[in-house]
Short mmCIF file of C-alpha atoms in Angstrom, two decimals:
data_model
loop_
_atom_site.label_atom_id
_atom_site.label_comp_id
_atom_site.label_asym_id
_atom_site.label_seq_id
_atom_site.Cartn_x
_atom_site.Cartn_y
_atom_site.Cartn_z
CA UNK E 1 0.00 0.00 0.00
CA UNK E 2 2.74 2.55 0.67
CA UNK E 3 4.40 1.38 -2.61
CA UNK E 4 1.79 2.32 -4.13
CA UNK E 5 1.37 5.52 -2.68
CA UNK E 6 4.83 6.50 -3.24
CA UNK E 7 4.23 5.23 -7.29
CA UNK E 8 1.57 7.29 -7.78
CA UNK E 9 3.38 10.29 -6.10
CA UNK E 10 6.81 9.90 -8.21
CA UNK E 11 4.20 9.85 -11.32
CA UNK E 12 2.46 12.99 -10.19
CA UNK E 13 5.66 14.71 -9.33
CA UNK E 14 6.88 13.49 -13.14
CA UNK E 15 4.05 14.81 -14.42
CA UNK E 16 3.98 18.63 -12.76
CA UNK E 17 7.48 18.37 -13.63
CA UNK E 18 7.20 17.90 -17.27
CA UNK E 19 3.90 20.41 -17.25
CA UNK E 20 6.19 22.85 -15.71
CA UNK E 21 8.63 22.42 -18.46
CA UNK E 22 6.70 22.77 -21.53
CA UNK E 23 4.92 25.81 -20.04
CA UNK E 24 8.17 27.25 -19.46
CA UNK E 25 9.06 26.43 -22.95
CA UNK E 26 6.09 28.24 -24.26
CA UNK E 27 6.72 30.82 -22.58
CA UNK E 28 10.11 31.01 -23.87
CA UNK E 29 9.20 30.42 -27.49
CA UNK E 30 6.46 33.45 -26.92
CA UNK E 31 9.41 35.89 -25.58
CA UNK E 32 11.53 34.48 -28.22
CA UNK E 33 8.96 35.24 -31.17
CA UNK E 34 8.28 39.21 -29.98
CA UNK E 35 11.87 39.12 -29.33
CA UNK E 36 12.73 38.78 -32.76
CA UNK E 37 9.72 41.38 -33.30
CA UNK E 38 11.65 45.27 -34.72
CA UNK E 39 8.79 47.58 -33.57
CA UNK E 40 10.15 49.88 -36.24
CA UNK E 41 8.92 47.60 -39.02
CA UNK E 42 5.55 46.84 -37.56
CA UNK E 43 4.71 50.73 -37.73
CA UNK E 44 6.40 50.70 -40.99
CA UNK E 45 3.90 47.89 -42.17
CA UNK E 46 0.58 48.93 -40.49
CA UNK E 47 -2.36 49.65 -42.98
CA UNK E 48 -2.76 53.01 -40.84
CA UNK E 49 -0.82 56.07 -41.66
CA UNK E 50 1.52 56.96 -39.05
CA UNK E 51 2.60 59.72 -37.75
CA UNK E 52 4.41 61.29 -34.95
CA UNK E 53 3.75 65.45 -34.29
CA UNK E 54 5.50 67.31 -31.43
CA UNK E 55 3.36 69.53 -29.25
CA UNK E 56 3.85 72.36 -31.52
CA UNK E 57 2.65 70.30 -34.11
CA UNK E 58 5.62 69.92 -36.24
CA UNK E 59 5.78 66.05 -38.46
CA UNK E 60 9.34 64.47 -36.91
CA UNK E 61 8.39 60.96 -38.56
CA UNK E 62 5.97 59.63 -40.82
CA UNK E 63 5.58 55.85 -42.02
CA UNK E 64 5.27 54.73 -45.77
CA UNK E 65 1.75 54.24 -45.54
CA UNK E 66 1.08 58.24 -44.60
CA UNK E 67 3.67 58.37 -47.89
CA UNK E 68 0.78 56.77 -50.03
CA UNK E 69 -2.23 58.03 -48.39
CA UNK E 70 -1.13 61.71 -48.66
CA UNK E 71 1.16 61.15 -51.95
CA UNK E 72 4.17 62.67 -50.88
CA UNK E 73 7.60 61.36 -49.90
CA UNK E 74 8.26 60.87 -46.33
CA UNK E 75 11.19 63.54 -45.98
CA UNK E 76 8.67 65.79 -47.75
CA UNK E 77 6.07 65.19 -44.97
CA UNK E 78 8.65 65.61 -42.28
CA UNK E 79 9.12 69.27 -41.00
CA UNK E 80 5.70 70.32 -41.99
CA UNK E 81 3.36 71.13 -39.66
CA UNK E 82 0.31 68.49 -38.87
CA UNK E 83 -2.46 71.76 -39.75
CA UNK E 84 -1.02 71.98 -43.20
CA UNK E 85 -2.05 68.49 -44.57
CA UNK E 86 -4.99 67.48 -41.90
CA UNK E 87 -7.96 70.25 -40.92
CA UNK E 88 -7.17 71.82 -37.39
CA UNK E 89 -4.86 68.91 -36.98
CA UNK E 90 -3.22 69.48 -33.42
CA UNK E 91 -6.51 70.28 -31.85
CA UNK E 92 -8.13 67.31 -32.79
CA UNK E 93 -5.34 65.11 -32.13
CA UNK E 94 -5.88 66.27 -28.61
CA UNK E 95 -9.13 65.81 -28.50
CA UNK E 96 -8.83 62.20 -29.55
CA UNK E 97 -5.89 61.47 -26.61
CA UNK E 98 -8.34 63.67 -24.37
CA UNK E 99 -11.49 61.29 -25.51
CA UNK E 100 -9.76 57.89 -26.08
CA UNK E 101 -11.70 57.76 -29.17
CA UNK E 102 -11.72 58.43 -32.95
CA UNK E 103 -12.06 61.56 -34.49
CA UNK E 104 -12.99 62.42 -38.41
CA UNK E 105 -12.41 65.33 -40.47
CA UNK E 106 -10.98 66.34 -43.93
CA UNK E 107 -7.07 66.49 -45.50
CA UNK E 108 -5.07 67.33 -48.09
CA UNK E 109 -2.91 65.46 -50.49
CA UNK E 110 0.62 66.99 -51.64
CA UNK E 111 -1.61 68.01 -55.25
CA UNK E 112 -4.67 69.23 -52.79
CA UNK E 113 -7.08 66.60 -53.49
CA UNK E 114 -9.13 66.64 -50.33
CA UNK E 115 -10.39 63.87 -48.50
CA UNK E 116 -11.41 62.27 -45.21
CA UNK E 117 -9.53 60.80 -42.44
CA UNK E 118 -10.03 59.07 -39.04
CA UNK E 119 -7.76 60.57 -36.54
CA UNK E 120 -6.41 58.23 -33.34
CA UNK E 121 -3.88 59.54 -31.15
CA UNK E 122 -1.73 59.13 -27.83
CA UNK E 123 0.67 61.10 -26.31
CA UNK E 124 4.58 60.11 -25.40
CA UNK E 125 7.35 61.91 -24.25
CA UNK E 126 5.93 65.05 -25.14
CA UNK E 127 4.97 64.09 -29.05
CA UNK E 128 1.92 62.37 -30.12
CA UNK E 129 1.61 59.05 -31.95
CA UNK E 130 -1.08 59.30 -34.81
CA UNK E 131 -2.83 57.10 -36.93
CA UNK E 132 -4.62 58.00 -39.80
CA UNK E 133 -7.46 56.36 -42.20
CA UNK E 134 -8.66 57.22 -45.13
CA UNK E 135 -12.05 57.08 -44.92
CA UNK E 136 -13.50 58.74 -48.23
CA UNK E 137 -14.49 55.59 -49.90
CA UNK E 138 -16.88 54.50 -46.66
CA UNK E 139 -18.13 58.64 -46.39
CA UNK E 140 -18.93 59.00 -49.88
CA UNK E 141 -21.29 55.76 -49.36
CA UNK E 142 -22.65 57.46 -46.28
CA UNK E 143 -23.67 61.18 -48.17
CA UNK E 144 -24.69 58.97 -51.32
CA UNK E 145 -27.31 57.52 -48.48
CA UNK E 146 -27.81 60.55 -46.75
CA UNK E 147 -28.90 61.84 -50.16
CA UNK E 148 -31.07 59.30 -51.37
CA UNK E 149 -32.84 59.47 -48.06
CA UNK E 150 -33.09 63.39 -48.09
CA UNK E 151 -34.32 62.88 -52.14
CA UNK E 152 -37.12 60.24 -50.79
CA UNK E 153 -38.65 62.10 -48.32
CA UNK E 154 -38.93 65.21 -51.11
CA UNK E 155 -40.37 63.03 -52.96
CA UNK E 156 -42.79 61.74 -50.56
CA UNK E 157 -43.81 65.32 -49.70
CA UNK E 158 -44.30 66.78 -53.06
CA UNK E 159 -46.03 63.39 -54.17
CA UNK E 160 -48.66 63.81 -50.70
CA UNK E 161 -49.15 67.82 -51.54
CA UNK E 162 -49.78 67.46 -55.11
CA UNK E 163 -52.43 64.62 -54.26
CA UNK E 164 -55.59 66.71 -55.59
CA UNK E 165 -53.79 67.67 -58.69
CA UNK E 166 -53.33 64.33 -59.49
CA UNK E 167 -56.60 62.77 -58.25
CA UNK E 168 -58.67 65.85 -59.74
CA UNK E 169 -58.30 65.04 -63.64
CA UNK E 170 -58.96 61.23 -63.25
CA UNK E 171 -61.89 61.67 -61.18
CA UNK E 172 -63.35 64.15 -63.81
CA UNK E 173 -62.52 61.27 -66.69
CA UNK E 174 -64.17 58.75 -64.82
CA UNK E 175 -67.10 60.75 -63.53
CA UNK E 176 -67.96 62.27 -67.82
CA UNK E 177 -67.41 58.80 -69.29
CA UNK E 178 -69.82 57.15 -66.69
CA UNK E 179 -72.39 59.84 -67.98
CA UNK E 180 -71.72 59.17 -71.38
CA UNK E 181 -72.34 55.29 -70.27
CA UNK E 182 -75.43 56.12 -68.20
CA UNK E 183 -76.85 58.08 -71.28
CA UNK E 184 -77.10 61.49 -69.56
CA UNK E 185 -74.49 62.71 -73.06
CA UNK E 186 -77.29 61.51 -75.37
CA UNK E 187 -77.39 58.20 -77.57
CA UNK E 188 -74.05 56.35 -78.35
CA UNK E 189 -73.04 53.69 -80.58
CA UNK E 190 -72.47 50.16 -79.50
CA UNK E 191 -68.69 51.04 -80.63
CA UNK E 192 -68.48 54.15 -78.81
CA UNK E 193 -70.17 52.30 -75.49
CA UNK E 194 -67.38 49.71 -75.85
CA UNK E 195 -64.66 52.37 -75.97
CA UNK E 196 -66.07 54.51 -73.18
CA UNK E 197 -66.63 51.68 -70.73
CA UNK E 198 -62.60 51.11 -71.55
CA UNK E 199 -61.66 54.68 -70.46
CA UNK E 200 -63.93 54.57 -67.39
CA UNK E 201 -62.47 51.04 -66.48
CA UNK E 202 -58.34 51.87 -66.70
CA UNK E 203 -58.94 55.11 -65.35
CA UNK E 204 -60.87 54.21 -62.23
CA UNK E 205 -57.65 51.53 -61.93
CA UNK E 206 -55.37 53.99 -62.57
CA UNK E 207 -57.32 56.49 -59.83
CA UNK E 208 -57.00 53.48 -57.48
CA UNK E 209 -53.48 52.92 -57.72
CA UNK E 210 -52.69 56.74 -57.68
CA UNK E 211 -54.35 56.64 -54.28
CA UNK E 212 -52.33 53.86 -53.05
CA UNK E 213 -49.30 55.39 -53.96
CA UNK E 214 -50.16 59.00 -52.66
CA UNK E 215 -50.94 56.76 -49.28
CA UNK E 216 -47.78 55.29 -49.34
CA UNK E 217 -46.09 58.66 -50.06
CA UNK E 218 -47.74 60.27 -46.74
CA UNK E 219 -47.08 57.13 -44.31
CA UNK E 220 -43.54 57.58 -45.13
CA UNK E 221 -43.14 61.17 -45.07
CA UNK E 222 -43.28 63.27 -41.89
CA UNK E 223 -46.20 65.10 -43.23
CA UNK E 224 -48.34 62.06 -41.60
CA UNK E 225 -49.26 63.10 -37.61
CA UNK E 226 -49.22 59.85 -35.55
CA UNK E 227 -50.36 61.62 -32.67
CA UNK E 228 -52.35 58.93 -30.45
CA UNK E 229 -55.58 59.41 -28.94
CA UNK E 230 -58.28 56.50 -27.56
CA UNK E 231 -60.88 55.36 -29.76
CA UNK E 232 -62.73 52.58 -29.64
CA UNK E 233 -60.99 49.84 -32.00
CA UNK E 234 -64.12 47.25 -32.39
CA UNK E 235 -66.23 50.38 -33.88
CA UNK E 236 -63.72 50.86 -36.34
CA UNK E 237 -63.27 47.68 -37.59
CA UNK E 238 -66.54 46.92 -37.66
CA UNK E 239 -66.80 50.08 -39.88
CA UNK E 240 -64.13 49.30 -42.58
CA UNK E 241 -66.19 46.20 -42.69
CA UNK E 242 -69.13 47.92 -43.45
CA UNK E 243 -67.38 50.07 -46.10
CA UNK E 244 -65.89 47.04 -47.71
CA UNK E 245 -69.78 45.34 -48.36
CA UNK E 246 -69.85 46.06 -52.03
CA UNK E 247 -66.78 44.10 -52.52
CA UNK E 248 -67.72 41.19 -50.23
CA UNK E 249 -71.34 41.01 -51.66
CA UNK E 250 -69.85 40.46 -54.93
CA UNK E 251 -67.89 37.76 -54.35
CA UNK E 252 -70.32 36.45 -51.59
CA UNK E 253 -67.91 35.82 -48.85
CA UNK E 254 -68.93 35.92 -45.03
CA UNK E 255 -67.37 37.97 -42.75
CA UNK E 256 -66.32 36.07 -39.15
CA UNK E 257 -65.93 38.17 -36.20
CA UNK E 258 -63.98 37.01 -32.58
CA UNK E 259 -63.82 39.55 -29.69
CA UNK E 260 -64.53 37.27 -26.86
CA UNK E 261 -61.06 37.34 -25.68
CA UNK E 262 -60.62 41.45 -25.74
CA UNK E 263 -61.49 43.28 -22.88
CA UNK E 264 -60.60 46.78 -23.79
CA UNK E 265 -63.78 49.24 -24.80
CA UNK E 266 -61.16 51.67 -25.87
CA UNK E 267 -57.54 51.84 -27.21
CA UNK E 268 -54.68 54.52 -27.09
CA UNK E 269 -53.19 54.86 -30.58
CA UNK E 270 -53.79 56.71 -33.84
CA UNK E 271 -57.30 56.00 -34.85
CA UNK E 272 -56.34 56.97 -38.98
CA UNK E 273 -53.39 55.35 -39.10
CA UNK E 274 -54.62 51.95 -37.63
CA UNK E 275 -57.95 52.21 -40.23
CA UNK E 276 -55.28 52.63 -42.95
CA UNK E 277 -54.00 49.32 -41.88
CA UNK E 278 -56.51 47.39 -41.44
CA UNK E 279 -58.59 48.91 -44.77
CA UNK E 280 -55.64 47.67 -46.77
CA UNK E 281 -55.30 44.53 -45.10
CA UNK E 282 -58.81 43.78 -45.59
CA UNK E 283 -58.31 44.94 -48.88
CA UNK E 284 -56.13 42.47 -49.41
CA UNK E 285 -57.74 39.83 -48.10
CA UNK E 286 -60.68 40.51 -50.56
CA UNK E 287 -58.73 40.66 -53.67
CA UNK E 288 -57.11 37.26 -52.66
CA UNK E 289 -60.07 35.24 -51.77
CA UNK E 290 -62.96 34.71 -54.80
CA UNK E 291 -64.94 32.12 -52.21
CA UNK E 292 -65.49 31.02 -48.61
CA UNK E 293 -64.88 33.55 -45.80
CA UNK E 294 -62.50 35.97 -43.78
CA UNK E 295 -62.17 35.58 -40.46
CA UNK E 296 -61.15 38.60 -37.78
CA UNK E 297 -60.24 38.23 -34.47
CA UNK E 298 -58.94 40.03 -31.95
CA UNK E 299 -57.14 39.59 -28.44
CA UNK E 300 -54.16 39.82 -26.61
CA UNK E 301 -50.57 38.32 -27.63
CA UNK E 302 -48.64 35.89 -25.56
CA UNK E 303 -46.03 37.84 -23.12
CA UNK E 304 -43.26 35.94 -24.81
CA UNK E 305 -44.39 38.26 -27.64
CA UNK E 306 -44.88 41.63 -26.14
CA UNK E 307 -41.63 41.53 -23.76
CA UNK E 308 -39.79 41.65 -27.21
CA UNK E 309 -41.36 45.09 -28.04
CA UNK E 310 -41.02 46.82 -24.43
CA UNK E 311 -40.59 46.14 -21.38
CA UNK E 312 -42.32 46.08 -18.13
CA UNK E 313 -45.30 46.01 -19.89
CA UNK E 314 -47.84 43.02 -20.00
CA UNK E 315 -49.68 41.91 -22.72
CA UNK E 316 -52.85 43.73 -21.82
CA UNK E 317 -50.68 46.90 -23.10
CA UNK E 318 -51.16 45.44 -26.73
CA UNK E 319 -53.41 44.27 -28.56
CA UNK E 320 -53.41 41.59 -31.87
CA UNK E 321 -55.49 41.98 -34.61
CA UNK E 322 -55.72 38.67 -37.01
CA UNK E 323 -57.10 38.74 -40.10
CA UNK E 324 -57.56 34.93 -41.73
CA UNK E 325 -58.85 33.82 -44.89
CA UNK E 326 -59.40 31.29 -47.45
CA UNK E 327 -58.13 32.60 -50.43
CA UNK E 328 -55.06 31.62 -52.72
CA UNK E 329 -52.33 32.71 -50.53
CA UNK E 330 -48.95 33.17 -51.20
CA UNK E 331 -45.62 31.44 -52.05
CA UNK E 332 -43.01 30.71 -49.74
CA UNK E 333 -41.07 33.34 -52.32
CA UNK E 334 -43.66 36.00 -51.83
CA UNK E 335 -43.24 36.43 -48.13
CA UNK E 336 -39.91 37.67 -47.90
CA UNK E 337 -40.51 40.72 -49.50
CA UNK E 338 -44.05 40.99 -49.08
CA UNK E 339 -44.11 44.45 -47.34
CA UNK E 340 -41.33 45.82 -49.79
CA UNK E 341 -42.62 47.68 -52.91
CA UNK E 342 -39.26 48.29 -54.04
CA UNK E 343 -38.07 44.78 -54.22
CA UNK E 344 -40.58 44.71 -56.98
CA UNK E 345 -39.28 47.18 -58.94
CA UNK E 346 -37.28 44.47 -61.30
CA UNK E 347 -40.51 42.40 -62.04
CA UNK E 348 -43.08 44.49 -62.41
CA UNK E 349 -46.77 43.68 -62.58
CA UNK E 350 -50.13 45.81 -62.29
CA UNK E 351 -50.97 43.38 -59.70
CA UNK E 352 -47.59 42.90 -57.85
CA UNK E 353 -46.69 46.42 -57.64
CA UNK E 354 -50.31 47.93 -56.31
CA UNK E 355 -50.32 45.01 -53.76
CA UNK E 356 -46.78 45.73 -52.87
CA UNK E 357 -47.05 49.47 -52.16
CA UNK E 358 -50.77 48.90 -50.47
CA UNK E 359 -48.95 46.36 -48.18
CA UNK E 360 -45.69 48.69 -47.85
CA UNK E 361 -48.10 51.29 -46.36
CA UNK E 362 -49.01 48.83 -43.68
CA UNK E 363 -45.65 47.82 -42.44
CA UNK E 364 -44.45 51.70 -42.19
CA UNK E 365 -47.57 52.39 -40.38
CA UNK E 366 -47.33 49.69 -38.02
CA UNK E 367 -43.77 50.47 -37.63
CA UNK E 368 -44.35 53.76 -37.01
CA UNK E 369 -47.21 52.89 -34.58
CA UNK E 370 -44.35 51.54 -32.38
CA UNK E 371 -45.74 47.76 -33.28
CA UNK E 372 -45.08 44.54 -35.73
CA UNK E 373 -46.61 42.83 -38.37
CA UNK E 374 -46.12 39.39 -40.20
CA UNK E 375 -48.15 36.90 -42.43
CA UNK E 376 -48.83 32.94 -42.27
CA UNK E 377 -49.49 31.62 -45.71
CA UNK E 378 -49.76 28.62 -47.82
CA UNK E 379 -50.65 28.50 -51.78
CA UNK E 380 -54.58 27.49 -51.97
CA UNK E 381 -55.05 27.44 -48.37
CA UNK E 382 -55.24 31.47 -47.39
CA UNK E 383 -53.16 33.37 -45.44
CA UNK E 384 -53.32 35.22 -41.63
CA UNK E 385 -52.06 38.39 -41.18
CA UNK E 386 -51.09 39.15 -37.89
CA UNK E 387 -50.66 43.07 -36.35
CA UNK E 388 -49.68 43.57 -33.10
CA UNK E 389 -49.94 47.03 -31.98
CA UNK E 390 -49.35 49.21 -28.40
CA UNK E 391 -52.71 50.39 -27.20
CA UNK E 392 -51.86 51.77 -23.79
CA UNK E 393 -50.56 55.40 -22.97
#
């Protein structure tokens, strides 16, 4: 027994012995490896620009990467001062030692081409160590966006302003050709009928589409209030609903309601904005389904749900509005970019694109509502579109 012991002590001492050893050994080969290391040709090889600028700001050294980015030698850069080739150079080199961050503003080539540059810097031995990037390539991407975004929302505003301009001449086509249909013009030819019912047909689709877009236009541009007030949300559906009878009538589908589970009379939230979405849901729903029904219910979502979109709030604070139906639903494909008109913009259809923008509408409103919407689908089978939207001050 005390053989024993003493074996399996000798192999234990072995054992820390050898550990000890190789851990030495690595940490030999480490101190070995930055050993070897000449800091001057790291700093000569960084992909930053480096320089170092002495408290008055005069260049003592420069690396050959501040050579390429400013296109000048390096004994050309040395001796000038840091304000002549980077904008108010010193200060903000001293702002970024100050900060311990980066700092960004414009420079100047040797041929004064101007760009921009990020600016880190730390101070030693009375001189600061610099580095530069040149960060034109990623800025110019950023204004190009800034742009775009700045051009959209013009857009958007002129588009929601110029509304009656637009809607005025098409609603005067469609309003003197359905006169000329209903006879109050006097007697037409069965040729004439024919072409008449034509104009009064594209142009009330082009009317409607005009109107979708124009709603688009005004959900995404700040022209839109989304101030919230309480209303009471059953009314309103109940209303769109009512508005919507033509269209149901004709294609004889039932409308299902389910409010057992909702216990609010009223709701806190932008009464236009949510009958915008649900009209063009409904809408939807309609166009999709030529039989059978459309179901809408509505309750509160699971708090697994509602603790994603705020917290300390229970699900009470929300409210989920389903709409269900049996029509031909959509492909896996569709869903994606269901709520994106301008994913469409490569394959356009008269039916893709209105659908696209009238569903677009919805997600920026909900969005902008402060809630979330998504669909269930399956070809032939229908599809549920779910909203879930704060209704609580």
């Amino acid at each position: 027994m005390i053989y024993l012991r003493y074996k399996v002590h000798s192999l234990y001492t072995c054992y820390i012995t050898l550990y000890n050893i190789k851990e030495s050994n690595a940490t030999m080969n480490i101190t070995n490896i930055f050993s070897n290391i000449n800091p001057k040709e790291v700093i000569k090889n960084l992909p930053d620009a480096v320089f170092v600028v002495d408290f008055d700001g005069k260049i003592m050294w420069a690396n050959e990467k501040a050579s390429i980015i400013f296109e000048s030698q390096i004994n050309q850069l040395k001796g000038l001062v840091f304000d002549e080739i980077v904008v108010n150079g010193l200060e903000l080199a001293e702002q970024s030692y100050s900060r311990r961050s980066s700092v960004v503003t414009g420079a100047f080539s040797a041929n004064g081409k101007e760009f921009f540059v990020e600016i880190n810097a730390r101070k030693y031995i009375e001189q600061y160590f610099i580095t530069i990037r040149d960060i034109t390539t990623m800025t110019n991407v950023l204004a190009a966006a800034e742009q775009t975004g700045r051009l959209n929302k013009e857009k958007n505003i002129m588009l929601t302003r110029l509304s009656n301009e637009i809607k005025s001449p098409l609603q005067s086509i469609i309003g003197f050709s359905q006169a000329l249909i209903d006879g109050l013009g006097g007697e037409i030819n069965e040729k004439q009928d024919k072409y008449v019912r034509i104009i009064n047909k594209n142009s009330a689709e082009l009317l409607y589409f005009m109107d979708k877009l124009i709603e688009f236009s005004q959900a995404e541009s700040s022209l839109m209030n989304i101030s919230k007030h309480p209303f009471d949300l059953i009314n309103t559906i109940q209303t769109i609903v009512k508005n919507n009878e033509s269209q149901l009538n004709a294609k004889k589908l039932v409308i299902n309601y389910n409010f057992d589970d909702f216990n609010k009379k009223t709701v806190y939230s932008n009464e236009n904005a949510v009958r915008i979405v649900l009209q063009n849901i409904l809408e939807t729903s309609i166009k999709l389904t030529e039989s059978g029904s459309i179901s809408i219910k509505v309750d509160h979502p699971e708090l697994e749900i509602t603790e994603k979109l705020a917290e300390n709030k229970d699900s009470t604070a929300f409210v989920r509005i389903t709409f269900t139906d049996t029509g031909i639903g959509f492909a896996e494909s569709e869903l994606d970019d269901l709520f994106e008109p301008y994913s469409h913009l490569e394959k356009i259809n008269k039916k893709t694109i209105a659908r696209s923008i009238t569903l677009g509408t919805v997600s920026t409103l909900v969005k902008r509502l402060g809630g979330i919407i998504w669909v269930n689908s399956e070809v032939m089978k229908g599809s549920s579109f779910f909203v879930i939207l704060p209704v609580e001050k």
